[in-house]
Amino acid sequence: MGLFEQSQIPLKAAIKAMKLDPGAAAIVEHPERLLEVSIPVKMDDGHVEVFTGYRCQHSTVMGPAKGGVRYHQNVNADEVRTLAFWMSCKCAVAGLPYGGGKGGIIVDVSKLSERELEALTRGYIDKIAFFIGEKLDIPAPDMNTNAKIMGWMMDEYSKIKGQFEPGFITGKDLSVGGSLGRTAATGRGVVTAGVEALKVKKINPKKATCAVQGFGNVGSWTAKLAHDAGLKVVAVSDVYGAIYNAKGIDPYDLEAHVKKTGSVTKYKGSKAISNEELLELDVNILFPCAMEGQITKANAAKIKAKIICEGANGPTTPDADKILDKKGILLIPDILANGGGVTVSYFEWVQNLYRYFWSEEEVIEKQTALMVKAFKEVYELSKEYKVSMRVAAYISALSRITKAMKNRGQF
Ligand code: NAD
C-alpha cells in the first residue's frame, strides 16, 4: 500500500468517528497548493542537469505551513502531499499555530559534489522563494538535508529579500538563529510520550525495559533519554544489525562505540540478534525509530511489547494496527509521539521573530509541557470515542483544523 492510501485509513476512521461535516472532510482531504519546479544546475564537468523539486502547502488555516525538505531519488508529488498532510496533523495535535507543508527534490545526493549540492539548494530556493516565508511557509530539514543546507537556504532567501531572514526556516545552526535543544528534541518527545504511556499502563519507568530500533538522530536520543528516565534499554539496532543485553545497554557508551566503528553491532557484552528479533522482544516499550513499514501483518501477531511508541514516521502498517489493537497493545502514533522536533522548530521560529533566545532548560520545560498536554488530550479522546490512540490523534488534529476552518467561514 502506498503512503497516500496508508494515510487515508486513520483519517477516514477519524472522520467517521467524529461525524465530521462532509464539506470539511473534503477540504482536509486536498492540499491547498502543490508547486512543481525545474531546477537547472551547472554540474562540475560543465554540463547542465535539470532537477525536479516540489513544495506543498496542505493547510495554512491555523498558521503558516510547516515542514521539511527531503532530498531523495524516490521523491514524488504524491509523497510530498501526503507528508504535508501528516505535518498539518502533527502540528495540530501538538497545538502549534501552524499548518502543514513539505518539500522535496528528486536527487541521489550521493552522486553530487558539495558544490553541486549547494548550487541545487540555492536553485531550489530561487524557484520557490515567492511561495515561502516566515508568515507563509517555513521549511526545515528532512531526509538527507541538515543544518548546513538550511544555512545555504537561509543565505539564498535573505539575498533574494535583501534582508536578514532567519525566521523563514528552522533547523539552522545556532550561529544563524538555531535553537538550543533542537538536536535532541524528537527523541525527547518520544521518551516523554513513552513515559506517559507507562503511567497509563501503571508501569514504573524505573522498572521498565525497552528496545529501540534505529540509532540515528531519533533512535540515539530516544535510547539516551529513556536511559536517563530510568528505563533499562535492553536492545538497540541499526541498518547493520541488532544487539541485546538483558542487563541493559548504556546508550552513551554505545554511542562512543558507534563513533569508533560506524555501527551498534559487536558492542561489548551484548549478543547479536536480528532486527526482526528486536521487534518481537518481551519488553515494556518498543520504540521503532528507524523507518516506515517495520511492523506489518507478517510480524504484528508476534509483538510482545506492552507499548509501542513510534519515533519514526509510519513504522506500523494499517493491517498491523488492527492486529496490535486486538492484542491490547497501547500504540502511541507517530503524529503524537514524534512531534517534539516540530515543537522545538516552532520555538526556533518564535525566538527568531523576537530576536531573543532561550536557555536549553527553558526549551526542554516548554517542550515537555506541550507534549504531556497533547498526550493527555489524545488519550482522553481515545476513551471518549472508544478508538485507538492513532484514530484519536487524528480526531484531535481534525477538531482543531476544522474549528479554525469553521471560524474562518470556509464551510
Ligand atoms: P537517521 O538517518 O538519523 O537514522 C536512521 C537510523 O535507522 C540509522 O541508525 C539507520 O542505521 C537505522 N536503520 C535504517 N534502516 C533500518 C532497518 N531496516 N532496521 C534497523 N535500523 C535501520 O534518521 P532520523 O532522523 O533518526 O529519522 C528516523 C525516523 O524518524 C524517520 O522515519 C524520520 O522520518 C522520523 N522523524 C525524524 C525526525 C527528526 O527530527 N530527525 C522528526 C520526526 C520524525
Coordinates of C-alpha atoms and ligand atoms in Angstrom, one line a residue, residues 70 90 142 182 186 213-219 237-239 275 289-292 294 311-313 338 341, ligand 1:
R70 CA 13.6 15.9 1.5
K90 CA 1.3 16.7 13.7
D142 CA 14.1 16.1 6.4
R182 CA 16.7 21.0 18.7
T186 CA 12.4 14.5 18.6
Q213 CA 15.0 0.2 16.6
G214 CA 17.4 2.6 14.8
F215 CA 20.3 4.6 16.3
G216 CA 20.3 7.7 14.2
N217 CA 19.1 11.1 15.4
V218 CA 15.8 9.9 16.8
G219 CA 16.9 6.5 18.0
S237 CA 19.6 -1.8 16.3
D238 CA 20.8 0.0 13.1
V239 CA 20.7 -1.0 9.5
N275 CA 16.2 -6.7 13.6
C289 CA 12.8 4.9 15.4
A290 CA 14.3 3.8 12.0
M291 CA 11.9 4.0 9.1
E292 CA 8.4 3.2 7.7
Q294 CA 8.6 -2.2 10.0
G311 CA 9.6 7.6 16.8
A312 CA 9.8 7.0 13.1
N313 CA 7.1 8.2 10.7
N338 CA 7.5 12.3 17.3
G341 CA 11.0 18.0 16.6
Ligands
NAD1 P1 18.7 8.9 10.7 O1 19.0 8.7 9.3 O2 19.5 9.8 11.6 O3 18.7 7.4 11.4 C1 18.0 6.3 10.9 C2 18.5 5.1 11.7 O4 17.8 3.9 11.4 C3 20.0 4.7 11.5 O5 20.6 4.3 12.7 C4 19.9 3.6 10.5 O6 21.1 2.7 10.5 C5 18.7 2.9 11.0 N1 18.0 2.0 10.1 C6 17.7 2.1 8.8 N2 17.1 1.1 8.3 C7 17.0 0.2 9.3 C8 16.4 -1.1 9.5 N3 15.9 -1.7 8.4 N4 16.5 -1.7 10.7 C9 17.0 -1.1 11.7 N5 17.6 0.1 11.7 C10 17.6 0.8 10.5 O7 17.1 9.3 10.7 P2 16.3 10.0 11.9 O8 16.4 11.5 11.7 O9 16.7 9.4 13.2 O10 14.8 9.6 11.5 C11 14.3 8.3 11.8 C12 12.8 8.3 11.6 O11 12.2 9.3 12.4 C13 12.3 8.6 10.1 O12 11.1 7.9 9.9 C14 12.0 10.1 10.2 O13 11.1 10.5 9.2 C15 11.4 10.2 11.6 N6 11.4 11.5 12.2 C16 12.6 12.2 12.3 C17 12.6 13.4 13.0 C18 13.9 14.2 13.3 O14 13.8 15.2 13.9 N7 15.0 13.7 12.8 C19 11.4 14.0 13.4 C20 10.2 13.3 13.2 C21 10.2 12.0 12.6

